[in-house]
CSV table of C-alpha atoms in Angstrom, one decimal:
chain,number,residue,atom,x,y,z
A,1387,MET,CA,0.0,0.0,-0.2
A,1388,VAL,CA,1.4,3.4,-1.1
A,1389,GLN,CA,1.0,6.3,1.4
A,1390,LYS,CA,0.3,10.0,0.3
A,1391,ALA,CA,1.5,12.4,2.8
A,1392,GLU,CA,-0.8,15.3,3.5
A,1393,ARG,CA,-1.3,18.3,1.4
A,1394,VAL,CA,-0.5,21.0,4.1
A,1395,ALA,CA,2.0,23.6,4.4
A,1396,SER,CA,5.7,23.0,6.2
A,1397,PRO,CA,7.2,26.1,7.2
A,1398,GLY,CA,11.0,26.4,7.5
A,1399,THR,CA,12.0,23.9,4.8
A,1400,ARG,CA,14.7,25.0,2.5
A,1401,GLY,CA,12.9,24.3,-0.9
A,1402,GLY,CA,9.6,26.5,0.2
A,1403,ALA,CA,6.3,25.3,1.4
A,1404,GLY,CA,6.8,21.6,1.3
A,1405,GLY,CA,3.7,20.5,-0.4
A,1406,ARG,CA,2.3,17.3,0.4
A,1407,THR,CA,5.2,16.5,3.0
A,1408,GLY,CA,4.3,19.2,5.7
A,1409,GLY,CA,2.3,18.8,8.9
A,1410,ARG,CA,-0.1,21.0,10.9
A,1411,ALA,CA,1.2,22.8,13.5
A,1412,GLY,CA,1.8,20.5,16.6
A,1413,ARG,CA,1.4,17.5,14.5
A,1414,PRO,CA,4.0,15.0,13.3
A,1415,VAL,CA,4.9,15.3,9.7
A,1416,GLY,CA,4.0,11.9,7.9
A,1417,ASN,CA,1.8,9.0,8.1
A,1418,ILE,CA,1.3,6.0,9.9
A,1419,THR,CA,3.0,2.9,7.9
A,1420,ARG,CA,2.5,-0.8,8.4
A,1421,GLY,CA,5.5,-1.2,11.0
A,1422,THR,CA,6.5,-4.6,10.1
A,1423,THR,CA,10.0,-5.4,11.0
A,1424,ASN,CA,12.3,-8.2,12.4
A,1425,PRO,CA,15.2,-8.4,14.8
A,1426,ASN,CA,18.8,-8.1,13.0
A,1427,ARG,CA,17.0,-6.9,9.8
A,1428,MET,CA,18.9,-3.6,9.5
A,1429,ARG,CA,22.6,-5.5,10.4
A,1430,ARG,CA,24.1,-4.7,6.7
A,1431,VAL,CA,23.4,-1.1,6.8
A,1432,ASP,CA,24.6,-0.9,10.5
A,1433,ARG,CA,27.8,-2.5,9.5
A,1434,TRP,CA,28.3,0.1,6.8
A,1435,LEU,CA,27.6,3.1,9.4
A,1436,THR,CA,30.0,1.6,11.8
A,1437,GLY,CA,32.5,0.7,9.2
A,1438,PRO,CA,33.4,3.3,6.6
A,1439,GLN,CA,31.0,6.0,8.1
A,1440,ALA,CA,32.1,5.6,11.5
A,1441,TRP,CA,34.3,9.0,11.5
A,1442,ARG,CA,31.2,11.0,11.4
A,1443,LEU,CA,30.1,9.7,14.7
A,1444,ARG,CA,33.7,9.8,16.2
A,1445,ASN,CA,34.3,13.3,14.9
A,1446,ALA,CA,30.6,14.9,16.2
A,1447,PRO,CA,30.5,17.4,18.7
A,1448,ASP,CA,27.0,16.0,19.7
A,1449,PRO,CA,26.7,12.1,18.9
A,1450,LEU,CA,23.0,12.4,18.3
A,1451,VAL,CA,21.5,9.8,16.2
A,1452,VAL,CA,17.9,9.2,15.1
A,1453,ASP,CA,16.2,5.9,14.2
A,1454,LEU,CA,13.4,7.4,12.0
A,1455,GLY,CA,10.3,5.2,11.9
A,1456,TYR,CA,11.5,2.0,13.6
A,1457,GLY,CA,8.1,0.1,13.3
A,1458,ALA,CA,5.9,-1.9,15.4
A,1459,SER,CA,9.0,-3.3,17.5
A,1460,PRO,CA,11.7,-1.2,18.5
A,1461,ALA,CA,14.1,-4.0,18.3
A,1462,THR,CA,16.4,-2.6,15.7
A,1463,ALA,CA,16.5,0.9,17.2
A,1464,VAL,CA,18.1,-1.1,20.2
A,1465,GLU,CA,20.2,-3.0,18.1
A,1466,LEU,CA,21.5,0.5,16.4
A,1467,PHE,CA,22.0,1.8,19.9
A,1468,ASP,CA,24.3,-1.3,20.9
A,1469,ARG,CA,26.2,-1.3,17.7
A,1470,LEU,CA,26.9,2.5,17.6
A,1471,ARG,CA,28.2,2.5,21.4
A,1472,ALA,CA,31.0,0.3,20.2
A,1473,VAL,CA,31.9,3.2,17.8
A,1474,ARG,CA,31.0,6.4,20.4
A,1475,PRO,CA,30.1,4.8,24.1
A,1476,ASP,CA,28.5,8.3,24.7
A,1477,VAL,CA,26.0,8.1,21.6
A,1478,ARG,CA,22.4,9.2,22.1
A,1479,VAL,CA,19.9,7.3,20.0
A,1480,VAL,CA,16.4,8.4,19.8
A,1481,GLY,CA,13.9,6.3,18.2
A,1482,ILE,CA,11.1,8.4,16.5
A,1483,GLU,CA,7.6,6.8,15.5
A,1484,ILE,CA,4.4,8.4,14.5
A,1485,GLU,CA,2.0,6.0,15.9
A,1486,PRO,CA,1.6,6.6,19.7
A,1487,GLU,CA,1.2,3.0,20.7
A,1488,ARG,CA,4.5,2.1,19.3
A,1489,VAL,CA,6.1,4.7,21.3
A,1490,ARG,CA,4.4,3.8,24.4
A,1491,GLN,CA,5.3,0.1,24.3
A,1492,ALA,CA,9.1,1.3,23.5
A,1493,LYS,CA,9.3,3.4,26.4
A,1494,ALA,CA,10.0,0.1,28.5
A,1495,LEU,CA,13.2,-0.3,26.8
A,1496,GLU,CA,14.7,3.3,27.4
A,1497,ARG,CA,18.0,3.4,29.3
A,1498,PRO,CA,20.7,6.1,29.4
A,1499,GLY,CA,21.7,7.0,25.8
A,1500,LEU,CA,18.5,5.3,24.2
A,1501,SER,CA,14.9,7.0,24.3
A,1502,PHE,CA,11.8,6.9,22.2
A,1503,GLN,CA,9.4,9.5,21.4
A,1504,LEU,CA,6.4,10.5,19.0
A,1505,GLY,CA,7.2,12.2,15.8
A,1506,GLY,CA,7.9,12.3,11.9
A,1507,PHE,CA,9.9,13.6,9.4
A,1508,GLU,CA,10.4,16.9,11.2
A,1509,LEU,CA,12.5,15.1,13.7
A,1510,PRO,CA,11.4,16.7,17.2
A,1511,VAL,CA,14.6,16.3,19.0
A,1512,PRO,CA,16.8,19.0,20.6
A,1513,GLY,CA,19.9,19.7,18.5
A,1514,ARG,CA,20.9,18.3,15.2
A,1515,PRO,CA,21.5,14.6,14.6
A,1516,VAL,CA,24.8,13.3,13.0
A,1517,LEU,CA,22.9,10.2,11.5
A,1518,VAL,CA,19.5,9.6,10.6
A,1519,ARG,CA,18.3,6.2,9.6
A,1520,ALA,CA,15.1,5.7,7.7
A,1521,PHE,CA,14.5,2.1,6.6
A,1522,ASN,CA,11.4,0.8,4.9
A,1523,VAL,CA,9.5,4.1,5.5
A,1524,LEU,CA,9.5,6.2,2.5
A,1525,ARG,CA,8.6,2.8,0.4
A,1526,GLN,CA,5.3,3.4,1.7
A,1527,TYR,CA,4.9,6.8,0.2
A,1528,GLU,CA,4.7,8.0,-3.5
A,1529,GLU,CA,7.7,8.8,-5.4
A,1530,ALA,CA,6.5,12.3,-5.9
A,1531,ASP,CA,6.9,13.0,-2.0
A,1532,VAL,CA,10.4,11.6,-1.8
A,1533,ALA,CA,12.6,15.0,-2.7
A,1534,ALA,CA,10.6,17.1,-0.2
A,1535,ILE,CA,10.8,14.5,2.7
A,1536,TRP,CA,14.6,14.2,1.8
A,1537,ARG,CA,14.9,18.1,2.0
A,1538,LEU,CA,13.0,18.2,5.4
A,1539,VAL,CA,15.3,15.7,7.0
A,1540,GLN,CA,18.6,17.1,5.3
A,1541,ASP,CA,17.8,20.5,6.9
A,1542,ARG,CA,17.9,19.0,10.4
A,1543,LEU,CA,21.2,17.4,10.1
A,1544,ALA,CA,24.3,18.4,11.8
A,1545,PRO,CA,27.6,19.3,9.9
A,1546,GLY,CA,28.9,16.3,8.5
A,1547,GLY,CA,25.6,14.4,9.0
A,1548,LEU,CA,24.0,11.7,7.1
A,1549,PHE,CA,20.6,10.8,6.2
A,1550,ILE,CA,20.1,7.2,5.2
A,1551,ASP,CA,16.9,6.3,3.4
A,1552,GLY,CA,16.8,2.6,2.6
A,1553,THR,CA,14.8,-0.7,2.1
A,1554,CYS,CA,15.4,-4.6,2.9
A,1555,ASP,CA,13.6,-7.6,2.6
A,1556,GLU,CA,11.9,-9.1,5.7
A,1557,ILE,CA,14.9,-10.7,7.4
A,1558,GLY,CA,17.6,-8.3,5.7
A,1559,ARG,CA,19.3,-10.5,2.9
A,1560,ARG,CA,18.8,-7.9,0.6
A,1561,VAL,CA,19.4,-4.3,1.6
A,1562,THR,CA,19.8,-0.9,-0.6
A,1563,TRP,CA,20.2,2.8,0.8
A,1564,VAL,CA,20.9,6.0,-0.5
A,1565,ALA,CA,23.2,8.3,1.7
A,1566,LEU,CA,22.5,11.8,1.6
A,1567,ASP,CA,24.3,14.8,3.4
A,1568,ALA,CA,22.8,18.1,4.1
A,1569,GLU,CA,23.4,19.3,0.4
A,1570,ARG,CA,22.6,16.1,-1.8
A,1571,PRO,CA,22.4,12.5,-2.1
A,1572,LEU,CA,26.0,11.0,-2.1
A,1573,CYS,CA,25.5,7.2,-3.1
A,1574,LEU,CA,23.8,4.3,-3.5
A,1575,GLY,CA,24.7,1.2,-1.4
A,1576,LEU,CA,23.9,-2.4,-2.0
A,1577,SER,CA,24.4,-5.4,0.2
A,1578,LEU,CA,23.5,-9.3,-0.7
A,1579,ARG,CA,23.6,-12.3,1.2
A,1580,PHE,CA,25.9,-14.5,-0.7
A,1581,GLY,CA,24.0,-17.6,-1.9
A,1582,GLY,CA,20.5,-15.7,-1.6
A,1583,PHE,CA,20.3,-14.7,-5.2
A,1584,GLU,CA,21.0,-15.7,-8.8
A,1585,LEU,CA,21.6,-12.5,-10.5
A,1586,PRO,CA,22.6,-9.1,-8.5
A,1587,SER,CA,19.7,-7.5,-10.3
A,1588,GLU,CA,17.5,-9.2,-8.0
A,1589,ILE,CA,18.1,-6.5,-5.7
A,1590,ALA,CA,15.7,-4.4,-8.0
A,1591,GLU,CA,12.7,-5.3,-5.9
A,1592,ARG,CA,14.3,-3.6,-2.8
A,1593,LEU,CA,15.4,-0.5,-4.4
A,1594,PRO,CA,14.6,2.9,-2.4
A,1595,LYS,CA,11.3,4.6,-3.5
A,1596,ALA,CA,13.5,7.2,-5.4
A,1597,LEU,CA,14.7,4.3,-7.8
A,1598,ILE,CA,12.3,1.6,-7.5
A,1599,HIS,CA,10.1,2.6,-10.3
A,1600,ARG,CA,13.1,3.6,-12.4
A,1601,ASN,CA,14.5,0.1,-13.3
A,1602,VAL,CA,13.2,0.3,-16.9
A,1603,PRO,CA,15.7,0.5,-20.2
A,1604,GLY,CA,16.7,4.1,-20.6
A,1605,GLU,CA,17.4,5.0,-16.9
A,1606,ARG,CA,20.7,4.8,-15.1
A,1607,ILE,CA,19.9,2.4,-12.6
A,1608,HIS,CA,18.6,-0.1,-15.1
A,1609,THR,CA,21.9,0.2,-16.9
A,1610,PHE,CA,24.0,0.0,-13.8
A,1611,LEU,CA,21.9,-3.4,-12.7
A,1612,GLN,CA,22.6,-4.7,-16.3
A,1613,ALA,CA,26.0,-3.9,-15.8
A,1614,LEU,CA,26.3,-5.9,-12.8
A,1615,ASP,CA,24.6,-9.1,-14.0
A,1616,LYS,CA,27.0,-9.0,-16.9
A,1617,ALA,CA,30.1,-8.8,-14.8
A,1618,TRP,CA,28.4,-11.4,-12.4
A,1619,LEU,CA,28.0,-14.0,-15.3
A,1620,GLU,CA,31.4,-13.4,-16.8
A,1621,ALA,CA,32.8,-13.9,-13.5
A,1622,ALA,CA,31.0,-17.6,-13.3
A,1623,PRO,CA,34.4,-19.3,-13.6
A,1624,LEU,CA,35.4,-18.1,-10.2
A,1625,ALA,CA,32.1,-19.7,-8.5
A,1626,SER,CA,34.3,-22.7,-7.6
A,1627,PHE,CA,36.3,-20.5,-5.3
A,1628,GLY,CA,33.2,-19.2,-3.7
A,1629,ASN,CA,30.8,-16.4,-4.3
A,1630,ARG,CA,32.9,-14.0,-2.3
A,1631,GLN,CA,35.7,-14.1,-4.8
A,1632,ARG,CA,33.1,-14.0,-7.8
A,1633,TRP,CA,31.3,-10.9,-6.2
A,1634,THR,CA,34.7,-9.2,-5.7
A,1635,ALA,CA,35.9,-9.6,-9.5
A,1636,MET,CA,32.3,-8.3,-10.3
A,1637,CYS,CA,32.9,-5.4,-8.4
A,1638,ARG,CA,36.4,-5.0,-9.8
A,1639,ALA,CA,35.0,-5.4,-13.5
A,1640,VAL,CA,32.3,-2.5,-12.9
A,1641,ARG,CA,34.7,-0.3,-11.6
A,1642,ASP,CA,37.3,-1.1,-14.1
A,1643,ALA,CA,34.5,-0.3,-16.9
A,1644,GLY,CA,34.0,3.2,-15.6
A,1645,TRP,CA,31.2,3.1,-13.1
A,1646,PRO,CA,32.1,5.4,-9.9
A,1647,VAL,CA,32.5,2.6,-7.3
A,1648,LEU,CA,33.2,4.0,-4.2
A,1649,ASP,CA,34.6,1.3,-2.0
A,1650,GLY,CA,37.1,-1.5,-2.2
A,1651,PRO,CA,37.7,-5.3,-1.7
A,1652,SER,CA,37.4,-4.8,2.2
A,1653,ARG,CA,33.8,-3.9,1.6
A,1654,TRP,CA,33.0,-6.1,-1.6
A,1655,ARG,CA,34.1,-9.2,0.6
A,1656,LEU,CA,30.9,-8.5,2.7
A,1657,GLY,CA,28.5,-8.4,-0.3
A,1658,GLU,CA,28.6,-4.7,-0.3
A,1659,LEU,CA,28.8,-2.1,-3.2
A,1660,THR,CA,28.8,1.5,-3.2
A,1661,VAL,CA,28.4,3.6,-6.4
A,1662,ALA,CA,28.1,7.3,-6.8
A,1663,TRP,CA,24.6,8.8,-6.8
A,1664,ASP,CA,24.8,10.7,-10.1
A,1665,ALA,CA,25.6,7.6,-11.8
A,1666,VAL,CA,22.2,5.9,-10.9
A,1667,ALA,CA,20.2,8.6,-10.3
A,1668,PRO,CA,16.6,9.1,-11.9
A,1669,GLY,CA,16.7,10.8,-15.3
A,1670,PRO,CA,14.9,14.2,-16.0
């Protein structure tokens, strides 16, 4: 089911009135979504946040992190808190949900550094977060709403902050995310479980909302996924050494073919691949 954000003004956004993504005064911005989730579902994106992006949290004057739209169970917000504490012991994670009963139930799990509160895309927290993770949230909105929602969250980021808009399957075997700083989208990340796919392009069903309807001929994301499939098939002789070696060869091949791959073998071995956003962004 696709949600449509309210058609009301949102003051304070850099892009103007904000159209459908605004909220009435005193009311959270957004709509209640299905809220389905599972423990350990976000492990792949959390591994990226605590790996190549950990410097953002380490360098932050205020280690504030928001888990936006954690769903019917706060398990993934608790997991994010535990994982980020290994990087920054004084991290503060705030789980934000737009459905009051979900917040009420999560309150029992609060502890120093971890809290839950009612809210939406306006991020009603004191200060500016260095990380905002919103997974399987925008997937339930319309594509036309995405840019304004992105802008609303970006405007709340701390200097050097990052907003992660992602999607994954029910148990986190196939994961994609767009990473944005305060100014623009930076990259598209992919992470797949080895042995859980025949072709890399199967990740298309879990693309973020900004891209999921763009996997058609003539769009950059379609061309990219086709390039992955081609390189994966050409690396088939390495399958006898394991899927990790085959995936690494695929990543190296697409990089050598000119795709702006932003990571290297240490991430490829985990089933990850990150590419610059401009290479896959929707066409005009």
